[in-house]
Every structure is written in C-alpha cells, then in structure tokens.
Coordinates of C-alpha atoms (C1' of nucleotides) in Angstrom, one line a residue:
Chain N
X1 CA 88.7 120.3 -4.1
X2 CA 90.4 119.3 -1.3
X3 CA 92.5 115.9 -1.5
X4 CA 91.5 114.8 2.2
X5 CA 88.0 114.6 0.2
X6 CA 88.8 111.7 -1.3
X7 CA 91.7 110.4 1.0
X8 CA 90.7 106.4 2.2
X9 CA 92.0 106.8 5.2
X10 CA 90.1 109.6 6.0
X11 CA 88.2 108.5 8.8
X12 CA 90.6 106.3 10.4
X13 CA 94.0 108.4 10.4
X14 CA 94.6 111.0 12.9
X15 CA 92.8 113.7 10.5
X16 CA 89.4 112.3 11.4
X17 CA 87.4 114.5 13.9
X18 CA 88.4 118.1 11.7
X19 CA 86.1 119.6 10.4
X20 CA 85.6 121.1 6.8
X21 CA 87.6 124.2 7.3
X22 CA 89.8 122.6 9.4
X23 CA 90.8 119.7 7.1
X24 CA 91.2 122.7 4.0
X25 CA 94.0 124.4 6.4
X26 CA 95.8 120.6 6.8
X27 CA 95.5 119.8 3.6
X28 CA 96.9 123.4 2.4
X29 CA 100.3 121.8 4.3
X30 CA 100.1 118.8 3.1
X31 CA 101.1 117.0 -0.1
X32 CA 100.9 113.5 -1.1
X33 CA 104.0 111.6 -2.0
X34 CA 104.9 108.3 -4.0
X35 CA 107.3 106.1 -2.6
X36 CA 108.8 102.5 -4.2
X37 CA 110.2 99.4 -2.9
X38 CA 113.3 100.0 -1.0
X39 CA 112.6 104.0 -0.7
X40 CA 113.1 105.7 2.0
X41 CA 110.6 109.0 3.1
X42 CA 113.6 109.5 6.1
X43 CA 117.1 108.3 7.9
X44 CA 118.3 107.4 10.9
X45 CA 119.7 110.1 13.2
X46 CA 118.3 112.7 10.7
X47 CA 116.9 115.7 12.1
X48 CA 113.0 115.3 12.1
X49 CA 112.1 117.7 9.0
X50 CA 109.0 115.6 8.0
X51 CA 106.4 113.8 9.2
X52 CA 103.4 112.0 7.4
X53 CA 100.4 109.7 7.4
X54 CA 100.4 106.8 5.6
X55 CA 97.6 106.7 2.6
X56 CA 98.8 103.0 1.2
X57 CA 101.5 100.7 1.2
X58 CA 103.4 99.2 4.1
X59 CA 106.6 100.8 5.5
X60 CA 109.3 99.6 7.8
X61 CA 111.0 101.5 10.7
X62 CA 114.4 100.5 11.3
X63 CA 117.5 100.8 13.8
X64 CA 121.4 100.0 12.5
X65 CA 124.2 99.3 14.9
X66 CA 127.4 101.4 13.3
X67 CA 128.5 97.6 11.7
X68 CA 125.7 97.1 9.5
X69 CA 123.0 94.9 11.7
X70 CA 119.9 95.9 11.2
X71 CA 116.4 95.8 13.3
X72 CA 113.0 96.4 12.1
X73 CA 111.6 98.7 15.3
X74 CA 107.9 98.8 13.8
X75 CA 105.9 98.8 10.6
X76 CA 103.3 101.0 9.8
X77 CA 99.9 100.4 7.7
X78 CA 97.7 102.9 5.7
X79 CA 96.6 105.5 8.6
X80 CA 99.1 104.7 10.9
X81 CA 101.1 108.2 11.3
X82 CA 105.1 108.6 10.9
X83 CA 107.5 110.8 12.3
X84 CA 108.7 113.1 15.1
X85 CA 106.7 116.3 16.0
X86 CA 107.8 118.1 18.7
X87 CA 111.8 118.4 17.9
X88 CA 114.4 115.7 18.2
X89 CA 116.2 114.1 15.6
X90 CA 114.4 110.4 14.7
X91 CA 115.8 107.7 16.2
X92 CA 114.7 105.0 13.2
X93 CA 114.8 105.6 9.4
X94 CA 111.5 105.1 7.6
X95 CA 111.5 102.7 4.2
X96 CA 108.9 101.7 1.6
X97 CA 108.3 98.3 2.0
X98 CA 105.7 98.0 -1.3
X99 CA 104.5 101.1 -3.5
X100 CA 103.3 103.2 -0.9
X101 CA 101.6 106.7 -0.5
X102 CA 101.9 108.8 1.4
X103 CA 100.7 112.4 2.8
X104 CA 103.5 114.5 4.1
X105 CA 103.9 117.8 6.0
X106 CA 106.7 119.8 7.0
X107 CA 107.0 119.0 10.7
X108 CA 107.6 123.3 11.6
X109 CA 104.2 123.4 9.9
X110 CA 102.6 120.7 11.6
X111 CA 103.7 121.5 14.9
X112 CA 102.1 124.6 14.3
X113 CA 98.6 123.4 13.2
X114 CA 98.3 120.4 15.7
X115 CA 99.0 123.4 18.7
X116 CA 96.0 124.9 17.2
X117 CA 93.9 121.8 16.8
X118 CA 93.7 119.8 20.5
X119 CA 91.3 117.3 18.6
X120 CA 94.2 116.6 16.4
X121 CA 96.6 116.0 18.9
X122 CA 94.4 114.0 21.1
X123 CA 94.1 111.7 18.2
X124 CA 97.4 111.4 17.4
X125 CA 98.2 110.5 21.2
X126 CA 95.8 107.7 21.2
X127 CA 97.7 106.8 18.5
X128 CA 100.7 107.1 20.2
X129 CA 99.8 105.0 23.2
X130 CA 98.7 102.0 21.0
X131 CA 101.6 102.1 19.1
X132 CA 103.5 102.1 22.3
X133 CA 101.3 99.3 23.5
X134 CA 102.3 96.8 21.0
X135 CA 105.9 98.0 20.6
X136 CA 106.6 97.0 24.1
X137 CA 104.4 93.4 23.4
X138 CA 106.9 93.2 21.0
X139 CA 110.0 93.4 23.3
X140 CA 108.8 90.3 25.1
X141 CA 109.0 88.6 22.0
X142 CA 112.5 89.7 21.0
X143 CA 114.0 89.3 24.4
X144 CA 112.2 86.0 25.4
X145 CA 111.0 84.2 22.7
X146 CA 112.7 80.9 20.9
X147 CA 112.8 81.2 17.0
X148 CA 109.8 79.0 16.4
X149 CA 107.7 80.6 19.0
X150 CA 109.0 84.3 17.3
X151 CA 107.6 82.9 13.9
X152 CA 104.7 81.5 15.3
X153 CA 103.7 84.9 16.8
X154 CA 104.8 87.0 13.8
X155 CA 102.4 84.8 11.4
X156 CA 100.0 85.5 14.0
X157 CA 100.3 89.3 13.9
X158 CA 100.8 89.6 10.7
X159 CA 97.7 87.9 10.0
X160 CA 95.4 90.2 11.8
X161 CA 97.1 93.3 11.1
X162 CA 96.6 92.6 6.8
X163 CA 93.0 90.8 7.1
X164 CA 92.5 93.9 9.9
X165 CA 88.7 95.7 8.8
X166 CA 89.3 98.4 7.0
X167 CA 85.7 99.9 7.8
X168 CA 82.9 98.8 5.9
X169 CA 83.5 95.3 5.3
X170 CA 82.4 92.4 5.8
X171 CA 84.6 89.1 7.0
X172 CA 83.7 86.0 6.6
X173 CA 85.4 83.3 8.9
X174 CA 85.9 80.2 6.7
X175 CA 88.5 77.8 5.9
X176 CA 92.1 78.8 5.6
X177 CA 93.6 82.1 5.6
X178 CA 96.1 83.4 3.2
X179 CA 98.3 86.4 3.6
X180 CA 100.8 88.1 0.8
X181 CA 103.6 89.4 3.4
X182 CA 104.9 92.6 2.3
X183 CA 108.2 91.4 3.8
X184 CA 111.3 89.6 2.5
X185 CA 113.1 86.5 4.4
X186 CA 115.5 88.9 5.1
X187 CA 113.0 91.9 6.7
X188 CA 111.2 89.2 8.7
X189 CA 114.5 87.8 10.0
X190 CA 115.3 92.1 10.7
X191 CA 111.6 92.1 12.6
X192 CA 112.0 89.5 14.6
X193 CA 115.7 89.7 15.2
X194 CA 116.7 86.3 13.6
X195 CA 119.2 85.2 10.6
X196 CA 117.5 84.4 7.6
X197 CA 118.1 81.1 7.5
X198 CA 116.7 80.1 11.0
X199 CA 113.6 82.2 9.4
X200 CA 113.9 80.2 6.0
X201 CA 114.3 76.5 8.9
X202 CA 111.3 77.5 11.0
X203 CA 109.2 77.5 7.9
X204 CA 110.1 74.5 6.2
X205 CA 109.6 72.7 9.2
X206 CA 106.0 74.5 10.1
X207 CA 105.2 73.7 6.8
X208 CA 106.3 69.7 7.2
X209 CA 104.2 70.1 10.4
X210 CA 101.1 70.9 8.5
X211 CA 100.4 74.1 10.5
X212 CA 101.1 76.2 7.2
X213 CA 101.3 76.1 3.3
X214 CA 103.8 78.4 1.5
X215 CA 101.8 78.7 -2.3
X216 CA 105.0 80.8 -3.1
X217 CA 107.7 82.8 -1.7
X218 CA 105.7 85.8 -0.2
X219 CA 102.1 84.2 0.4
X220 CA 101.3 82.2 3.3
X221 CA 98.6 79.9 4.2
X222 CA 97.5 79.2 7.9
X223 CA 95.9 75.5 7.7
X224 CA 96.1 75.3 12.0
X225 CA 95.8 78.5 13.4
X226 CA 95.3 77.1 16.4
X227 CA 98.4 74.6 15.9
X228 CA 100.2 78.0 15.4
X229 CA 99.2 79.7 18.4
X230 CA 100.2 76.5 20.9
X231 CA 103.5 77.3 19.4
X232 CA 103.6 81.1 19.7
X233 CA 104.3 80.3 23.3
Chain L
X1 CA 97.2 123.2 50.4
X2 CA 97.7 122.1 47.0
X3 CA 100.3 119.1 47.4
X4 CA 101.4 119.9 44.4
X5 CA 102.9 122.9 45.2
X6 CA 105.3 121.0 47.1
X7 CA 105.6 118.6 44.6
X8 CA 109.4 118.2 43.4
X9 CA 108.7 117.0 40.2
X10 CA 106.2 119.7 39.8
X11 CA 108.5 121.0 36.8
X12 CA 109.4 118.1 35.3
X13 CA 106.0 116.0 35.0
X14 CA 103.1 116.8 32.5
X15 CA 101.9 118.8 35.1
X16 CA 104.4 121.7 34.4
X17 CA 102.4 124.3 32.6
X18 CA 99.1 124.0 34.4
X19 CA 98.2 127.1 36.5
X20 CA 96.9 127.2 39.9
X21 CA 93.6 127.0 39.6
X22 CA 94.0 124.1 37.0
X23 CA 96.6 122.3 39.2
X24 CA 94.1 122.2 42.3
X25 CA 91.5 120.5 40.4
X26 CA 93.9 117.8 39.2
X27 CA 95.3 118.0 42.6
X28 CA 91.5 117.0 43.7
X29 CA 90.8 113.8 41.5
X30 CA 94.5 112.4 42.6
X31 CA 96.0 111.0 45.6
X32 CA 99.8 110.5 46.5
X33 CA 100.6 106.5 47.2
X34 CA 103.7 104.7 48.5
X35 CA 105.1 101.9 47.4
X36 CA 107.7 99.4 48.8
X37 CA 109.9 97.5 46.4
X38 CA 107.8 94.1 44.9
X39 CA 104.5 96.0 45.7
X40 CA 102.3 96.4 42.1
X41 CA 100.3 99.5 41.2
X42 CA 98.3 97.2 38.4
X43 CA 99.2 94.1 36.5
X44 CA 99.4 92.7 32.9
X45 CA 95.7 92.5 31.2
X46 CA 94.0 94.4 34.1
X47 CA 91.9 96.8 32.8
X48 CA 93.2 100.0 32.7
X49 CA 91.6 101.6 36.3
X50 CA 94.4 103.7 37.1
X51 CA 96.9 106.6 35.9
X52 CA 100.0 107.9 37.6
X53 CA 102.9 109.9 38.0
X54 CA 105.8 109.0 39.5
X55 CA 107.3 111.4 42.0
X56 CA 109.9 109.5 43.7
X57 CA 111.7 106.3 43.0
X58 CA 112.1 103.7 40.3
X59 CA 109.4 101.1 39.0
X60 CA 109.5 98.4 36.2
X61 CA 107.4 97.6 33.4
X62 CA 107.3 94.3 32.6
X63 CA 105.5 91.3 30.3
X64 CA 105.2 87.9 31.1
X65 CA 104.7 84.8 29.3
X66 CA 102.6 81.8 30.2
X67 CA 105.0 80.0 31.2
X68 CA 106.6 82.7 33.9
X69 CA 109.2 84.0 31.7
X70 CA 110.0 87.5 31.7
X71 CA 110.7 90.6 30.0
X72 CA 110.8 94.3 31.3
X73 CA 109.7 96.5 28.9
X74 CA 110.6 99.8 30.4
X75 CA 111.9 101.8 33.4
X76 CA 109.9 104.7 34.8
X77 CA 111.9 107.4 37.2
X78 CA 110.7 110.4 38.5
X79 CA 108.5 113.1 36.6
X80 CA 107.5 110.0 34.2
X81 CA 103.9 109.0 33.7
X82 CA 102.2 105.5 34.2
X83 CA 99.1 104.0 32.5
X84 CA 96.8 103.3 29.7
X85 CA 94.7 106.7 29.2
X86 CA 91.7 106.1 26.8
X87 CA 90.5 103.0 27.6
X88 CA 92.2 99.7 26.3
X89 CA 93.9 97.0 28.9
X90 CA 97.3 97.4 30.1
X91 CA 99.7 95.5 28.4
X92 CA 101.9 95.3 31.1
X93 CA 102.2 95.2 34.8
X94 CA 104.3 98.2 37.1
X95 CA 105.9 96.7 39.9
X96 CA 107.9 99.3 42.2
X97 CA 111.8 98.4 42.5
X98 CA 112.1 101.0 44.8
X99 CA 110.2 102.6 47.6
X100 CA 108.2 105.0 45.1
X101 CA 106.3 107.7 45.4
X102 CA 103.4 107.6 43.1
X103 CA 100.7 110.5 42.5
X104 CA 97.5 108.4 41.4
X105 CA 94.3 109.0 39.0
X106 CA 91.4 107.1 38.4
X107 CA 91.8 107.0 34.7
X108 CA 87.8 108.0 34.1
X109 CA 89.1 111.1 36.1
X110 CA 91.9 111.8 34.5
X111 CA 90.7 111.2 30.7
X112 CA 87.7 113.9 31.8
X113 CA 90.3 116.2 32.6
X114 CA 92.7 115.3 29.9
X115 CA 90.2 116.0 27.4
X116 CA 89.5 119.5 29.3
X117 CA 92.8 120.6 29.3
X118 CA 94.9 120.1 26.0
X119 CA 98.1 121.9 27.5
X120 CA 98.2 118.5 29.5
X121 CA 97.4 116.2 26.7
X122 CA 100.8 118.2 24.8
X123 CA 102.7 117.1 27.6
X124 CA 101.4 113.7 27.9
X125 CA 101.6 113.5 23.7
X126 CA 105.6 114.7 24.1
X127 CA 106.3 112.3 27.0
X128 CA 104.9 109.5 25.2
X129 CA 107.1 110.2 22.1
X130 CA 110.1 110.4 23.7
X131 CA 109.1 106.8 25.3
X132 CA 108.7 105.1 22.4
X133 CA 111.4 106.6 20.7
X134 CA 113.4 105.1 23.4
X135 CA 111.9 101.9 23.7
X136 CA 112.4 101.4 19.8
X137 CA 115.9 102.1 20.3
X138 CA 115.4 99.3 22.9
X139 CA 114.5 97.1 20.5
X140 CA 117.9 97.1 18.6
X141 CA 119.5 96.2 21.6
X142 CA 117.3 93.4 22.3
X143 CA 117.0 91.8 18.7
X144 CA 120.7 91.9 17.5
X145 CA 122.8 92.9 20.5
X146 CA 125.2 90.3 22.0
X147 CA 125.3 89.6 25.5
X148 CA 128.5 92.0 25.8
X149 CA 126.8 94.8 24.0
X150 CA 123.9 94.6 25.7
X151 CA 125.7 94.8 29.3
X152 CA 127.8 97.9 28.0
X153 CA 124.7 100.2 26.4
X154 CA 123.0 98.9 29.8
X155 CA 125.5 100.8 31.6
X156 CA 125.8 103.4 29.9
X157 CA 122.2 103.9 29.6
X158 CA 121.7 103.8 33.5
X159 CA 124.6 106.0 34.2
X160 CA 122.6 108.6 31.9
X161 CA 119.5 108.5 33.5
X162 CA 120.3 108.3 37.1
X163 CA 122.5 110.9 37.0
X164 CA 120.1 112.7 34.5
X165 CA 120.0 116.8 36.2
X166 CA 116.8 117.2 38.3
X167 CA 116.8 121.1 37.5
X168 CA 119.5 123.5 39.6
X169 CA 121.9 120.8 40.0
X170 CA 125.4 121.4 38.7
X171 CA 127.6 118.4 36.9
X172 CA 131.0 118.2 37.7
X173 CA 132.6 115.8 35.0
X174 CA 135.1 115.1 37.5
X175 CA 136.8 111.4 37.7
X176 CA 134.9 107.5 37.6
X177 CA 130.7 107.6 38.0
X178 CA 129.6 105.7 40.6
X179 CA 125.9 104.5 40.2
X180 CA 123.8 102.7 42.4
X181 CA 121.8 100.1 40.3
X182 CA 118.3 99.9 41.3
X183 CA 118.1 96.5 39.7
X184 CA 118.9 93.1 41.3
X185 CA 120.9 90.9 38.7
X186 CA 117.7 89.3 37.8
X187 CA 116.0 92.5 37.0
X188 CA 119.1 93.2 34.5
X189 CA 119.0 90.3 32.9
X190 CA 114.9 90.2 32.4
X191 CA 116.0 94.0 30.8
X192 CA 118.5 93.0 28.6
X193 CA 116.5 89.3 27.6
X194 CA 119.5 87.2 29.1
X195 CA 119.8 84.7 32.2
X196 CA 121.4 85.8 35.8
X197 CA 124.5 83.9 35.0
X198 CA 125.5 85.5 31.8
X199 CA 124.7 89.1 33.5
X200 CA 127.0 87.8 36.1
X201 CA 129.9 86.6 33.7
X202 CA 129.8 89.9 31.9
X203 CA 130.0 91.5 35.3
X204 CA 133.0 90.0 36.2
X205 CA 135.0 89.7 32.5
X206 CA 134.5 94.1 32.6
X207 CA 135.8 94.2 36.2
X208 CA 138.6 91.9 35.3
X209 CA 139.5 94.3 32.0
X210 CA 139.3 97.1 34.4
X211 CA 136.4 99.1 32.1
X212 CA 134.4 99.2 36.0
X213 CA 134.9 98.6 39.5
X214 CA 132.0 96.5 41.4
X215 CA 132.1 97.9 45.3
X216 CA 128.9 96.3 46.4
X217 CA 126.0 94.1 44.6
X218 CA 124.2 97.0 43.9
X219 CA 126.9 99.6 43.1
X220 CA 128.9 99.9 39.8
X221 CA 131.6 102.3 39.0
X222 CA 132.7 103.2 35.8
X223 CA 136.8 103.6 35.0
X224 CA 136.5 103.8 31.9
X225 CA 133.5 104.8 30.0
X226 CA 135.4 105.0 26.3
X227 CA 136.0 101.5 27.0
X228 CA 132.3 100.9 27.5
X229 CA 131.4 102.9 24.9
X230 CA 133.2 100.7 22.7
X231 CA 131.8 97.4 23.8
X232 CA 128.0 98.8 23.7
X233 CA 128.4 98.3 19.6
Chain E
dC1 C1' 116.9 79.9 -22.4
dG2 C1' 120.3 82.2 -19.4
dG3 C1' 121.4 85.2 -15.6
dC4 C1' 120.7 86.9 -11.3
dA5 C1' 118.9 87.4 -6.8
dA6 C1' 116.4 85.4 -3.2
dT7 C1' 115.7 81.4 -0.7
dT8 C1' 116.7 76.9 0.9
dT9 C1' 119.5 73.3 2.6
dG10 C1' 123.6 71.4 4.8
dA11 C1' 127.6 71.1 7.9
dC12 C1' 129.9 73.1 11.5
dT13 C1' 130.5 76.4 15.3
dA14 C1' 129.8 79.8 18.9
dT15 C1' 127.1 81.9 22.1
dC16 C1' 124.3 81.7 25.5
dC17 C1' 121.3 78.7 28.4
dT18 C1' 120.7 74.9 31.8
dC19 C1' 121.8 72.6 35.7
dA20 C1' 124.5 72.3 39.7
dA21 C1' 127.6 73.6 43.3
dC22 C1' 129.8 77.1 45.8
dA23 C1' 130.6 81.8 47.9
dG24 C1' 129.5 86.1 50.1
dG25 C1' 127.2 89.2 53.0
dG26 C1' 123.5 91.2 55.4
dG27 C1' 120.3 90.4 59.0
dT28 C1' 118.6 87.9 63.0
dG29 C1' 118.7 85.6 67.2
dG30 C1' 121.2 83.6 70.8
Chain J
dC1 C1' 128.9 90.8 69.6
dC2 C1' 129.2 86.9 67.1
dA3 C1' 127.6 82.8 64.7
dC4 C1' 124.5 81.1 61.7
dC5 C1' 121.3 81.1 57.9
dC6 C1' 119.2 82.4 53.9
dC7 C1' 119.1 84.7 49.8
dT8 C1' 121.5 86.6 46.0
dG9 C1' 125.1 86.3 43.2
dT10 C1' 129.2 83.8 41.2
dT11 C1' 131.6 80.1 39.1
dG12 C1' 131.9 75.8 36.5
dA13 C1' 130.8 72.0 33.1
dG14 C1' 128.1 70.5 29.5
dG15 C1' 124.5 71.0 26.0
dA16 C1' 121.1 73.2 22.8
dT17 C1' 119.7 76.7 20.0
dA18 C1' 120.6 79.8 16.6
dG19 C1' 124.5 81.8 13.9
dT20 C1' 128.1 81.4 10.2
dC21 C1' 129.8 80.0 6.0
dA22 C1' 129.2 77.6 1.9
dA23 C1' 126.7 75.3 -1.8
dA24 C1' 122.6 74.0 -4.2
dT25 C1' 118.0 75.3 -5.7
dT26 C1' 114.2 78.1 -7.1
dG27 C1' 111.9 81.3 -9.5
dC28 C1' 111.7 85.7 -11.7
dC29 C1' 112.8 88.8 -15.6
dG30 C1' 114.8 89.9 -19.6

DNA sequence: CGGCAATTTGACTATCCTCAACAGGGGTGG
DNA sequence: CCACCCCTGTTGAGGATAGTCAAATTGCCG
C-alpha cells in the first residue's frame, strides 16, 4: 500500500491533485523521515541534495552571520513544502523545532518527476507565492516595528497559524485562546530579531497589562485580542 | 509584429522558452506600459488585477503601516516579474523608481494561459525561488544587522545587480565600480529599516575611511570593496 | 532533594532615532 | 547668464529604545 494513502496532509500538501498512479511513482521516491528537537533535515550554504514536505511537527528556517547571530527566516507547518528544486545551494538551514515528520525526496529525483507532472508544479508555485507573500509581510515587521508592536504581531500570527483548520473541523469562537508555542524565548527573540530578554520584558509587561496570561513557560493565553492587535501597530 | 521579438529581455524573462506561436498569444493578452518614477502599477491590499514583467528600469516593492511608516520589501530590475498570480490580494504596492518599462497582463489572462502552458509556469516557479531565497537572506540583514552592516551588504548587493551581465556583455574587473543608485537616501533607508540621517552618517564615516568615493547624490564608487566586504558582517 | 538549563529581573550602556538647523545643487525665471 | 529657491541631503545635540552583562529565580528531570 502506498504511504501517501494514509498521509494527513494528503489533501493539503503540494501532492494533492495526483492521481492514483501518479501518487505510487511519488511515493516510490519518497521516504518518510523522523526528526527531534534541535535536528536538523539540512545546513546553511549546503548544496540542495534534499527536499521534503512536512507530515507533522514545526521546523524553523534560519540564516547565521559568520559570528554566530542567528535569524529565524520562516517556519514551516505540516504541508508546507521545504527545500530547493531547481539547483542552487540553500540559502537557510532547516531544524526541527518539535518531533517532526517528515517525507523526503532526493531533489535529482524530484526535479525529475515535478517536469513530468505540471499539476505538481503549479501547486507547489502557489505555494511558493504565498510563502513569499507573508515572508515579505514579515520584513515590514523586522525593519519597522518597535519590540512591543513585533510581539504583539507575532502572538497574533502565531495564533492563527496553530488554531489554523486543518480541514474537517469545526471552531468554535469562545472565550480565550490558548496556544502551546513550539518556540523557545530564545527562537522567538531569533524570529522576530530581538534579544531574549526584551522578548522575556515585553511579556511580563503584556501580561501586567491584562492582554495575556502565561499558564507556563511555552503556553500562552490571549484574554484581549483586540488589546493585542491595537498594539501590533 | 510580435513586440516581443524585439523585446530585450526576451531571453531573460519567463518568457524565454516559449515559441513563436506561443509567444504571439501572450504577446496578444499583454500590453507594454511606461512608467515615470513615483507613478504605481498597483498598491498594497488591492486585489490582485494585474501581472507584469519588467523590461526596462527599476521599481520598488514596498509595505506600509498605518501610521505611514515604511518598508521596501524588494527591488524588481529588468527580466523580473511582478504580481500576485492565483488569486489572493497583493501584499504590497510597486511603485516605479525609475522611468520603467513594464509588459502588462490582466492576471485572469495570464492565469488562463499560465495554466496552458507549464513551460511558463517552470519559469515563473524558478523565478519565484530565487526571490524568496533572496528576500530570506533579506531578512538576516534586517533582524540582526547593524546600521554599518546593513549599509555595506547594501552596497555590495547593488553593485551585484546593476552590474549583473545582460547576455553578450563582457566584464572587465578593471579598477573602482562606479554605480549609479537608483534609490534616493530615503528609499535606502526604508530598504535597510533605518532613518535618512543614519543612511547619511554611514555615507559619510565610509567616504571618510576611504572604503568609497560619493561623486554625486546618486552615484557611489567603490575603492575598496575588501573593505566593504568586511563591514557587511 | 539537588543540579541544570531556561527564563526573568535589574542596572547600565550603546546604538539608533528624533528634532532641529544648515548646506548644496539643480532647475527656473528674471 | 546668474540669482534665487526649493528639495534633498548632511550635520549636530539630546533622548529613548533595545542591547549587554550580571545575578536571581523558576521549573524540569533525574
């Protein structure tokens, strides 16, 4: 049987539109791969040998300058796709976040099969084009944005991205949300290109404020949303 | 006939690899536009009515916030393509800096014939790669980059792509680069997420250390582009 | 319970921003 | 042709935001 079958990201990854046959040929390709915290699927400045679609988990892209600072330059959810087909060395190293898995392919090989399959490749350039949509939303943040109105936003984001439909379910708009952030202080300081402790400041104070609740170090409460989006600027 | 076979970036846009017959049907649902500097093709949160390629000059991208801030969030020369294919709202607005050459497509038009003709969708998919690769490695500079580093990978990056080879041209590596900056100060500093003034200070300390030479407003020249190299981080 | 890492808090500092005045230079009109 | 003006850019002084360094605290895991 093939594993695409039973894949839960089937309909919503770039592999959705191919047919039976068709998703048989990927998935001959293909093989699925278990990452951990901290673990990293590819490096910066590495020629692109692999690229993959994410099953589960959460998995940061970053960039380094040569003296250790590091930024986040995207995170990717289950479906979202990672790599570099098409030749080029990647610019960002990819790292598990949270157990993650994921379904790789060799990129030769999946060069090869996505200039057979134009449905594949349309998909993945829709992809492509969101992706670069809200990367460049995210520049106005980075270059413009004072810490609290970076938080503010971030909290925002992050909120719809995790509580984001996954297909068939239902949501239900009620009283406060609450979020487990699959990030540390110090990867949301690398996201939104702060220090950790003006991250660790902004949230002590939003929490004095009333706007949020901090249950424990990596779950977030949102009492105001709209207190928070006045101050996402 | 076709204006595209006159077309000088014929070669260099996702046009190149379209044959005749495809090229005068795309050539029929697009119409060349100029464009004096200021002058906007489409702005922020319209919704997404046109595509284009740029055939001569330079245009921004750019984000604003509510309160008139603003950040560029990319550069588009030559050959490069403009828009939001596949419905969604730009997220950003394209102003010309330049007087620009555009070649323009209703985007109903052009996702028709996108979806017709996957050799143009690969070229679209490629280009759209290397953009966000580039604007991710954007997002280093913007995040953790002091003012200093951000003025020297500015540079440098600039230098690159103006005097990027069109095609037949030969590079001589002869001597100090001269580059004419299609950017007013403002425009540098709403790149690199900084004021006027501290653009202008870091103008000023690098012509005073000798690194470049400032002949005109508009005109940099590089003396020493190891000494750049170092300051870009 | 102890050890360790992550986070928070505090005090101080540096970088960059803000506000303000001044300079330069390109174009226009006398 | 030259003087003037306006816009862009430069320079200066002072201040605020976020960074740095250091110490205290939390909470997690054995």
């Amino acid at each position: 049987m093939s594993n695409c079958d039973v894949c839960v990201v089937r309909n919503r990854a770039i592999c959705a539109g191919l047919d039976g046959k068709e998703l048989e040929a990927l998935n001959a390709i293909g093989r699925t791969r278990h990452l951990t915290p901290g673990e990293s699927l590819f490096w910066e400045g590495e020629d692109s040998i692999l690229v993959a679609n994410v099953i589960d988990g959460v998995l940061k892209l970053s960039s380094n300058t040569e003296d250790g600072r590091e930024q986040i330059v995207g995170v990717v959810y289950p479906s979202d796709f990672i790599g570099r087909p098409f030749g080029g060395t990647s610019s960002h190293g990819v790292t598990a976040l949270t157990d993650a898995q994921v379904c790789v392919f060799g990129r030769r090989d999946f060069d090869a099969f996505a200039a057979e399959h134009p449905k594949l490749e349309h998909k993945l350039l829709e992809r492509t084009l969101g992706e670069l949509d809200r990367t460049r939303r995210w520049m106005l943040l980075l270059g413009r944005k004072s810490a609290s109105e970076k938080i503010a936003s971030f909290l925002l984001e992050i909120i719809d991205r995790l509580n984001e439909p996954k297909g068939c379910e239902f949501r239900f708009d009620d009283g406060p949300e609450t979020v487990e952030l699959p990030f540390s202080r110090q990867q949301i300081a690398d996201i939104l290109g702060l220090t950790i402790e003006t991250v660790s400041r902004q949230f002590t104070r939003l929490k004095s404020a009333g706007i949020i609740d901090l249950p424990s170090r990596r779950e977030v409460r949102v009492l105001d949303r709209a207190g928070l989006e006045a101050e996402a600027g």
